[in-house]
Every structure is written in C-alpha cells, then in structure tokens.
Amino acid sequence: MMAMFDVDGHFSWANGHFLQSFDYRDADLTGQSYRLLCPADMVGSQDCYQFWQSLRQGQFQKAEWRLVAHNGRTVWIEGSFSPILDDRGQVAQILMIGTDVTERCRRDGEAHGKLAAIDQSQAVVEFDLQGHVLAANDIFLSLMGHDRQAAIGGHHSRFCSCDYVRSPAYARLWSDLVAGRFQRQRADGSPVWLQATYTPILDVDGAPYKVVKFARDITDQVQLEAEAAERLDRAERFRLIAEQRQSDMEAMLRDMEQIVDSITVIASQTNMLALNASIEAARAGPAGRGFGIVAAEVKKLAEDTRSATQSVREMLRR
C-alpha cells in the first residue's frame, strides 16, 4: 500500500490497496490529517509528535503502527516513511510505502496471550543446551524454593536428587529430551514431582539453541496415588491373611468332625458292651446284680457321650 502526505501529515493521495484496507474512498481521505486513522490513545501523543517532527527534518522513518479503519476495525501496518525534497532541498511531501500486517500481528498477539496464560498457570524454565538455566518464571522458582538470582546460571542437576544425577538415565536426558514424569527436589531437599515436557527451541537454520521446560506440580497427586497403592496393598495383605485363617478354620473343623466321628464309634461300641454285660448279669441272677449296676452306668455314660457328640456335630454343621 502507498500514500502521500504533506509536511503537516495531511493526505494528498492514497492508492487502491490503502483505501481498501482502511475502507475509505479517495475523496474521503484527501486533505484529511493522518490523525483520522489513529486510535484515541495515539492522537496527540509524544511519540506521534516526535515521529512527524523527524520526518519534517528530512529523517527517514520506519515503524509499525496500530491504526483504525473507517468501519472501526483495527489495522496494523508496517511501513517506511520517506521525506521527498523540493528543488530547494526542503521537505515537501512524505511518501509512505507499507504492508498490511494485521493478520500477523493478530497471530503474534494470540501466541503472546497463550504464552502469558502458560506463564501464569505452569512452571516454565529455559535451559541452554548444556543444561544451565537461562530464565525461569515465578511459579517455577516458588515451586523449587529458589530465588531468581540463585537459579539463573545454575545447572539443571541442582533440581534433581543425587541418585538420579548419577544414573545412566540422567546422562541420556540432554541427548534424548524425553517427556514424562520427573522427580525433582526443592532447595531444602524435599521431593517435588513434576509433569513436564522438555521442548527444544530451534533457530532460523533449524538447529536447537535452547530448551524450554513446561511443568506443573503433581506432588499431591503422586502422594495420593502412593497412599492409595499402600491402602490397596494393605487390603490385599489382610485378604490373604483372612483366606489363610479361613482355610485353617476349615481344616480344624474337619479334624474336629473326625474326632467326633471317632467318639461316636467308641460310644456305640461301649453301649453295645454295656448291653451285653446287662444280659450276662441277668443270666447270673443275684450274683450278677452288682455287675448289672455297673453295666447300667456304663450304658448311660455311652448314651450321654453319643448325645454330646451329636450336639457337637450339629454345631459344626451350622
């Protein structure tokens, strides 16, 4: 897009691309001040005054401006402003040649907003390719218990346990840059668990030149998972103990049933012997009276034993 201004910033001409971008007709702009396209906070500002003052003095200017179209839409332009001199060497006009960069600025603003949201919600830290801290946000510093001065320039290993730093996995970390769960430790040595990703940042040639780590604190989650796992393990141990005790109880009941069966057999045999003894005592007449009394007592004892074993059997079957 192109436009021509006088030394006071009034439009003298604009091409079709310029008019289309700002939704104006040529007749609507001719003679109007550049301020017509400026947002309210720019009109009368010191920066705007200094910009046009430099142009009047013949100094070339290049800038990116946020302007307002006729329909109220924001338009960003990136342009160069070139003073044009008359025959006496005095600045007579200002030529602007520019590009509509609204879409690029919109994408940049959206990306900046996303980064700002991440910076406010997640721990973010930047490392060089050797693992030294280049920058860290407040969430990361608070989470790890370090102040900014102590953290910047320090090595990544200061955030890890000594065992992990000495492990082969840590030696592979900076070559692989794998993402996952990582246990780290605060400045006071207490553990902190992070869900993190390590992202290599590439330069214009596609070569990595630093690493950005995005992380969130999942220490409470990991502790809850550990507690839940411990409860499950404890419940499983109790279940196994209960099953063993049930098995032992069933074995004991089987043994008791066998004992009851044996006593029942003995009681039956004793009862039979008492019956035979009573018969023999009756045959013996008066001489066997004492023997008959003993036989009767033995028979009663056998019946009592059989009754008791029957009660025990019924109890075991419940």
GROMACS .gro file of C-alpha atoms in nm:
model
  318
    1MET     CA    1   0.000   0.000   0.000
    2MET     CA    2   0.109   0.359  -0.068
    3ALA     CA    3   0.003   0.705   0.049
    4MET     CA    4   0.135   1.059   0.017
    5PHE     CA    5   0.121   1.327   0.291
    6ASP     CA    6   0.216   1.691   0.309
    7VAL     CA    7   0.462   1.801   0.576
    8ASP     CA    8   0.181   1.851   0.828
    9GLY     CA    9   0.055   1.497   0.782
   10HIS     CA   10  -0.246   1.562   0.558
   11PHE     CA   11  -0.336   1.308   0.291
   12SER     CA   12  -0.275   1.420  -0.066
   13TRP     CA   13  -0.311   1.078  -0.228
   14ALA     CA   14  -0.352   0.704  -0.149
   15ASN     CA   15  -0.354   0.400  -0.376
   16GLY     CA   16  -0.634   0.146  -0.404
   17HIS     CA   17  -0.475  -0.106  -0.169
   18PHE     CA   18  -0.450   0.157   0.105
   19LEU     CA   19  -0.809   0.272   0.051
   20GLN     CA   20  -0.936  -0.088   0.056
   21SER     CA   21  -0.750  -0.174   0.377
   22PHE     CA   22  -0.898   0.125   0.559
   23ASP     CA   23  -1.241   0.116   0.392
   24TYR     CA   24  -1.220   0.474   0.260
   25ARG     CA   25  -1.273   0.641  -0.075
   26ASP     CA   26  -1.000   0.868  -0.210
   27ALA     CA   27  -1.228   1.170  -0.178
   28ASP     CA   28  -1.288   1.087   0.188
   29LEU     CA   29  -0.917   1.096   0.275
   30THR     CA   30  -0.777   1.375   0.058
   31GLY     CA   31  -0.698   1.673   0.279
   32GLN     CA   32  -0.763   1.481   0.600
   33SER     CA   33  -0.498   1.452   0.875
   34TYR     CA   34  -0.327   1.121   0.946
   35ARG     CA   35  -0.492   1.153   1.289
   36LEU     CA   36  -0.815   1.037   1.125
   37LEU     CA   37  -0.671   0.683   1.126
   38CYS     CA   38  -0.514   0.698   1.471
   39PRO     CA   39  -0.669   0.540   1.782
   40ALA     CA   40  -0.760   0.780   2.061
   41ASP     CA   41  -0.457   0.696   2.274
   42MET     CA   42  -0.219   0.785   1.989
   43VAL     CA   43  -0.365   1.123   1.893
   44GLY     CA   44  -0.152   1.398   2.045
   45SER     CA   45   0.099   1.154   2.195
   46GLN     CA   46   0.463   1.249   2.229
   47ASP     CA   47   0.574   0.952   2.019
   48CYS     CA   48   0.347   1.056   1.733
   49TYR     CA   49   0.463   1.418   1.751
   50GLN     CA   50   0.831   1.316   1.751
   51PHE     CA   51   0.775   1.079   1.459
   52TRP     CA   52   0.637   1.354   1.231
   53GLN     CA   53   0.887   1.608   1.355
   54SER     CA   54   1.170   1.377   1.245
   55LEU     CA   55   1.006   1.343   0.901
   56ARG     CA   56   0.980   1.724   0.864
   57GLN     CA   57   1.352   1.740   0.937
   58GLY     CA   58   1.417   1.502   0.646
   59GLN     CA   59   1.483   1.189   0.852
   60PHE     CA   60   1.368   0.857   0.708
   61GLN     CA   61   1.141   0.662   0.945
   62LYS     CA   62   1.030   0.301   0.960
   63ALA     CA   63   0.763   0.187   1.201
   64GLU     CA   64   0.479  -0.047   1.281
   65TRP     CA   65   0.157   0.135   1.362
   66ARG     CA   66  -0.179   0.033   1.503
   67LEU     CA   67  -0.445   0.228   1.313
   68VAL     CA   68  -0.826   0.229   1.282
   69ALA     CA   69  -1.022   0.171   0.960
   70HIS     CA   70  -1.340   0.360   0.870
   71ASN     CA   71  -1.554   0.073   1.000
   72GLY     CA   72  -1.369   0.070   1.334
   73ARG     CA   73  -1.157  -0.237   1.255
   74THR     CA   74  -0.800  -0.234   1.385
   75VAL     CA   75  -0.540  -0.233   1.107
   76TRP     CA   76  -0.169  -0.285   1.167
   77ILE     CA   77   0.070  -0.156   0.904
   78GLU     CA   78   0.444  -0.189   0.874
   79GLY     CA   79   0.582   0.086   0.658
   80SER     CA   80   0.864   0.315   0.566
   81PHE     CA   81   0.811   0.692   0.558
   82SER     CA   82   1.043   0.875   0.317
   83PRO     CA   83   1.071   1.257   0.306
   84ILE     CA   84   1.063   1.392  -0.051
   85LEU     CA   85   1.261   1.713  -0.108
   86ASP     CA   86   1.178   2.002  -0.341
   87ASP     CA   87   1.422   2.192  -0.562
   88ARG     CA   88   1.544   2.392  -0.263
   89GLY     CA   89   1.620   2.080  -0.059
   90GLN     CA   90   1.326   2.133   0.166
   91VAL     CA   91   1.089   1.855   0.268
   92ALA     CA   92   0.779   1.895   0.052
   93GLN     CA   93   0.598   1.564   0.089
   94ILE     CA   94   0.611   1.236   0.279
   95LEU     CA   95   0.577   0.906   0.092
   96MET     CA   96   0.458   0.603   0.287
   97ILE     CA   97   0.509   0.255   0.143
   98GLY     CA   98   0.377  -0.015   0.368
   99THR     CA   99   0.225  -0.358   0.417
  100ASP     CA  100  -0.092  -0.464   0.598
  101VAL     CA  101   0.040  -0.691   0.876
  102THR     CA  102  -0.287  -0.714   1.072
  103GLU     CA  103  -0.312  -1.093   1.042
  104ARG     CA  104   0.047  -1.143   1.151
  105CYS     CA  105   0.000  -0.913   1.449
  106ARG     CA  106  -0.321  -1.097   1.538
  107ARG     CA  107  -0.135  -1.430   1.537
  108ASP     CA  108   0.152  -1.281   1.735
  109GLY     CA  109  -0.092  -1.138   1.988
  110GLU     CA  110  -0.270  -1.471   2.019
  111ALA     CA  111   0.061  -1.653   2.066
  112HIS     CA  112   0.170  -1.395   2.323
  113GLY     CA  113  -0.160  -1.440   2.506
  114LYS     CA  114  -0.118  -1.817   2.512
  115LEU     CA  115   0.238  -1.786   2.640
  116ALA     CA  116   0.121  -1.543   2.906
  117ALA     CA  117  -0.151  -1.788   3.011
  118ILE     CA  118   0.104  -2.069   3.033
  119ASP     CA  119   0.340  -1.845   3.228
  120GLN     CA  120   0.063  -1.771   3.480
  121SER     CA  121  -0.051  -2.132   3.521
  122GLN     CA  122   0.256  -2.354   3.476
  123ALA     CA  123   0.614  -2.367   3.588
  124VAL     CA  124   0.838  -2.260   3.298
  125VAL     CA  125   1.216  -2.270   3.285
  126GLU     CA  126   1.463  -2.227   2.996
  127PHE     CA  127   1.799  -2.403   2.966
  128ASP     CA  128   2.088  -2.379   2.726
  129LEU     CA  129   2.199  -2.700   2.553
  130GLN     CA  130   2.438  -2.774   2.839
  131GLY     CA  131   2.157  -2.764   3.094
  132HIS     CA  132   2.223  -2.422   3.251
  133VAL     CA  133   1.922  -2.209   3.347
  134LEU     CA  134   1.865  -1.912   3.119
  135ALA     CA  135   1.529  -1.796   3.259
  136ALA     CA  136   1.258  -1.915   3.496
  137ASN     CA  137   0.915  -1.783   3.584
  138ASP     CA  138   0.787  -1.711   3.934
  139ILE     CA  139   0.585  -2.034   3.956
  140PHE     CA  140   0.894  -2.247   3.892
  141LEU     CA  141   1.107  -2.052   4.138
  142SER     CA  142   0.839  -2.075   4.408
  143LEU     CA  143   0.782  -2.444   4.343
  144MET     CA  144   1.151  -2.530   4.366
  145GLY     CA  145   1.225  -2.292   4.654
  146HIS     CA  146   1.495  -2.093   4.473
  147ASP     CA  147   1.529  -1.720   4.423
  148ARG     CA  148   1.592  -1.589   4.072
  149GLN     CA  149   1.949  -1.481   4.134
  150ALA     CA  150   2.047  -1.824   4.264
  151ALA     CA  151   1.866  -2.012   3.987
  152ILE     CA  152   1.985  -1.825   3.678
  153GLY     CA  153   2.308  -1.979   3.551
  154GLY     CA  154   2.275  -2.282   3.775
  155HIS     CA  155   2.271  -2.630   3.626
  156HIS     CA  156   1.964  -2.848   3.583
  157SER     CA  157   2.119  -3.109   3.813
  158ARG     CA  158   2.061  -2.889   4.119
  159PHE     CA  159   1.689  -2.963   4.085
  160CYS     CA  160   1.740  -3.342   4.083
  161SER     CA  161   1.822  -3.598   4.351
  162CYS     CA  162   2.184  -3.710   4.377
  163ASP     CA  163   2.093  -4.069   4.285
  164TYR     CA  164   1.922  -3.956   3.966
  165VAL     CA  165   2.210  -3.729   3.864
  166ARG     CA  166   2.449  -4.026   3.892
  167SER     CA  167   2.220  -4.257   3.695
  168PRO     CA  168   2.256  -4.351   3.324
  169ALA     CA  169   1.906  -4.209   3.264
  170TYR     CA  170   2.024  -3.860   3.357
  171ALA     CA  171   2.325  -3.893   3.130
  172ARG     CA  172   2.085  -3.960   2.840
  173LEU     CA  173   1.842  -3.681   2.931
  174TRP     CA  174   2.001  -3.396   2.740
  175SER     CA  175   2.055  -3.601   2.428
  176ASP     CA  176   1.707  -3.755   2.422
  177LEU     CA  177   1.499  -3.472   2.573
  178VAL     CA  178   1.225  -3.715   2.658
  179ALA     CA  179   0.893  -3.603   2.813
  180GLY     CA  180   0.731  -3.763   3.116
  181ARG     CA  181   0.721  -3.760   3.495
  182PHE     CA  182   1.024  -3.638   3.678
  183GLN     CA  183   1.104  -3.630   4.045
  184ARG     CA  184   1.299  -3.324   4.149
  185GLN     CA  185   1.396  -3.176   4.481
  186ARG     CA  186   1.346  -2.834   4.632
  187ALA     CA  187   1.622  -2.618   4.771
  188ASP     CA  188   1.559  -2.768   5.116
  189GLY     CA  189   1.599  -3.122   4.979
  190SER     CA  190   1.231  -3.221   4.997
  191PRO     CA  191   1.099  -3.405   4.688
  192VAL     CA  192   0.867  -3.244   4.435
  193TRP     CA  193   0.703  -3.429   4.146
  194LEU     CA  194   0.655  -3.254   3.811
  195GLN     CA  195   0.461  -3.348   3.499
  196ALA     CA  196   0.690  -3.191   3.243
  197THR     CA  197   0.791  -3.165   2.881
  198TYR     CA  198   1.131  -3.060   2.752
  199THR     CA  199   1.097  -2.879   2.417
  200PRO     CA  200   1.399  -2.787   2.203
  201ILE     CA  201   1.378  -2.437   2.053
  202LEU     CA  202   1.521  -2.411   1.701
  203ASP     CA  203   1.697  -2.113   1.541
  204VAL     CA  204   1.630  -1.986   1.188
  205ASP     CA  205   1.856  -2.259   1.048
  206GLY     CA  206   1.660  -2.533   1.226
  207ALA     CA  207   1.933  -2.606   1.481
  208PRO     CA  208   1.843  -2.628   1.853
  209TYR     CA  209   1.987  -2.350   2.063
  210LYS     CA  210   1.799  -2.382   2.392
  211VAL     CA  211   1.548  -2.600   2.574
  212VAL     CA  212   1.223  -2.484   2.736
  213LYS     CA  213   1.067  -2.692   3.010
  214PHE     CA  214   0.695  -2.662   3.079
  215ALA     CA  215   0.590  -2.827   3.403
  216ARG     CA  216   0.311  -2.849   3.655
  217ASP     CA  217   0.330  -2.960   4.015
  218ILE     CA  218   0.176  -3.307   4.063
  219THR     CA  219   0.332  -3.377   4.403
  220ASP     CA  220  -0.007  -3.402   4.577
  221GLN     CA  221  -0.137  -3.633   4.303
  222VAL     CA  222   0.164  -3.864   4.327
  223GLN     CA  223   0.137  -3.874   4.706
  224LEU     CA  224  -0.234  -3.960   4.681
  225GLU     CA  225  -0.153  -4.234   4.430
  226ALA     CA  226   0.114  -4.371   4.663
  227GLU     CA  227  -0.126  -4.365   4.958
  228ALA     CA  228  -0.396  -4.538   4.751
  229ALA     CA  229  -0.149  -4.803   4.639
  230GLU     CA  230  -0.043  -4.857   5.000
  231ARG     CA  231  -0.407  -4.896   5.107
  232LEU     CA  232  -0.468  -5.146   4.828
  233ASP     CA  233  -0.156  -5.338   4.924
  234ARG     CA  234  -0.263  -5.339   5.289
  235ALA     CA  235  -0.613  -5.459   5.193
  236GLU     CA  236  -0.464  -5.736   4.982
  237ARG     CA  237  -0.244  -5.849   5.271
  238PHE     CA  238  -0.549  -5.855   5.502
  239ARG     CA  239  -0.743  -6.055   5.241
  240LEU     CA  240  -0.466  -6.314   5.217
  241ILE     CA  241  -0.445  -6.339   5.596
  242ALA     CA  242  -0.824  -6.381   5.618
  243GLU     CA  243  -0.818  -6.651   5.350
  244GLN     CA  244  -0.541  -6.835   5.536
  245ARG     CA  245  -0.732  -6.812   5.862
  246GLN     CA  246  -1.048  -6.937   5.689
  247SER     CA  247  -0.851  -7.226   5.547
  248ASP     CA  248  -0.702  -7.304   5.888
  249MET     CA  249  -1.051  -7.289   6.046
  250GLU     CA  250  -1.194  -7.525   5.787
  251ALA     CA  251  -0.908  -7.770   5.845
  252MET     CA  252  -0.963  -7.751   6.222
  253LEU     CA  253  -1.337  -7.818   6.175
  254ARG     CA  254  -1.260  -8.120   5.961
  255ASP     CA  255  -1.027  -8.250   6.231
  256MET     CA  256  -1.294  -8.196   6.496
  257GLU     CA  257  -1.551  -8.381   6.286
  258GLN     CA  258  -1.313  -8.673   6.260
  259ILE     CA  259  -1.267  -8.671   6.638
  260VAL     CA  260  -1.644  -8.657   6.689
  261ASP     CA  261  -1.687  -8.948   6.450
  262SER     CA  262  -1.431  -9.148   6.646
  263ILE     CA  263  -1.601  -9.069   6.977
  264THR     CA  264  -1.936  -9.167   6.826
  265VAL     CA  265  -1.796  -9.503   6.722
  266ILE     CA  266  -1.645  -9.559   7.067
  267ALA     CA  267  -1.972  -9.459   7.235
  268SER     CA  268  -2.164  -9.701   7.014
  269GLN     CA  269  -1.922  -9.981   7.092
  270THR     CA  270  -1.938  -9.900   7.464
  271ASN     CA  271  -2.315  -9.907   7.456
  272MET     CA  272  -2.307 -10.247   7.289
  273LEU     CA  273  -2.068 -10.380   7.554
  274ALA     CA  274  -2.292 -10.243   7.831
  275LEU     CA  275  -2.594 -10.415   7.673
  276ASN     CA  276  -2.412 -10.746   7.657
  277ALA     CA  277  -2.295 -10.702   8.015
  278SER     CA  278  -2.656 -10.637   8.130
  279ILE     CA  279  -2.771 -10.956   7.958
  280GLU     CA  280  -2.496 -11.158   8.123
  281ALA     CA  281  -2.577 -11.002   8.463
  282ALA     CA  282  -2.943 -11.103   8.426
  283ARG     CA  283  -2.843 -11.457   8.349
  284ALA     CA  284  -2.619 -11.470   8.656
  285GLY     CA  285  -2.911 -11.391   8.887
  286PRO     CA  286  -2.846 -11.242   9.229
  287ALA     CA  287  -2.473 -11.300   9.191
  288GLY     CA  288  -2.455 -11.063   8.895
  289ARG     CA  289  -2.660 -10.781   9.049
  290GLY     CA  290  -2.354 -10.556   9.117
  291PHE     CA  291  -2.218 -10.622   8.774
  292GLY     CA  292  -2.558 -10.524   8.628
  293ILE     CA  293  -2.549 -10.189   8.811
  294VAL     CA  294  -2.206 -10.114   8.662
  295ALA     CA  295  -2.328 -10.218   8.318
  296ALA     CA  296  -2.626  -9.985   8.350
  297GLU     CA  297  -2.398  -9.691   8.443
  298VAL     CA  298  -2.167  -9.768   8.152
  299LYS     CA  299  -2.467  -9.777   7.914
  300LYS     CA  300  -2.589  -9.442   8.049
  301LEU     CA  301  -2.241  -9.293   8.003
  302ALA     CA  302  -2.230  -9.420   7.643
  303GLU     CA  303  -2.568  -9.264   7.569
  304ASP     CA  304  -2.461  -8.934   7.725
  305THR     CA  305  -2.145  -8.940   7.512
  306ARG     CA  306  -2.344  -9.011   7.198
  307SER     CA  307  -2.584  -8.727   7.279
  308ALA     CA  308  -2.294  -8.484   7.340
  309THR     CA  309  -2.115  -8.580   7.018
  310GLN     CA  310  -2.441  -8.534   6.827
  311SER     CA  311  -2.473  -8.181   6.970
  312VAL     CA  312  -2.114  -8.104   6.869
  313ARG     CA  313  -2.178  -8.241   6.518
  314GLU     CA  314  -2.483  -8.021   6.474
  315MET     CA  315  -2.286  -7.719   6.598
  316LEU     CA  316  -2.008  -7.784   6.346
  317ARG     CA  317  -2.258  -7.805   6.061
  318ARG     CA  318  -2.408  -7.461   6.127
   0.00000   0.00000   0.00000
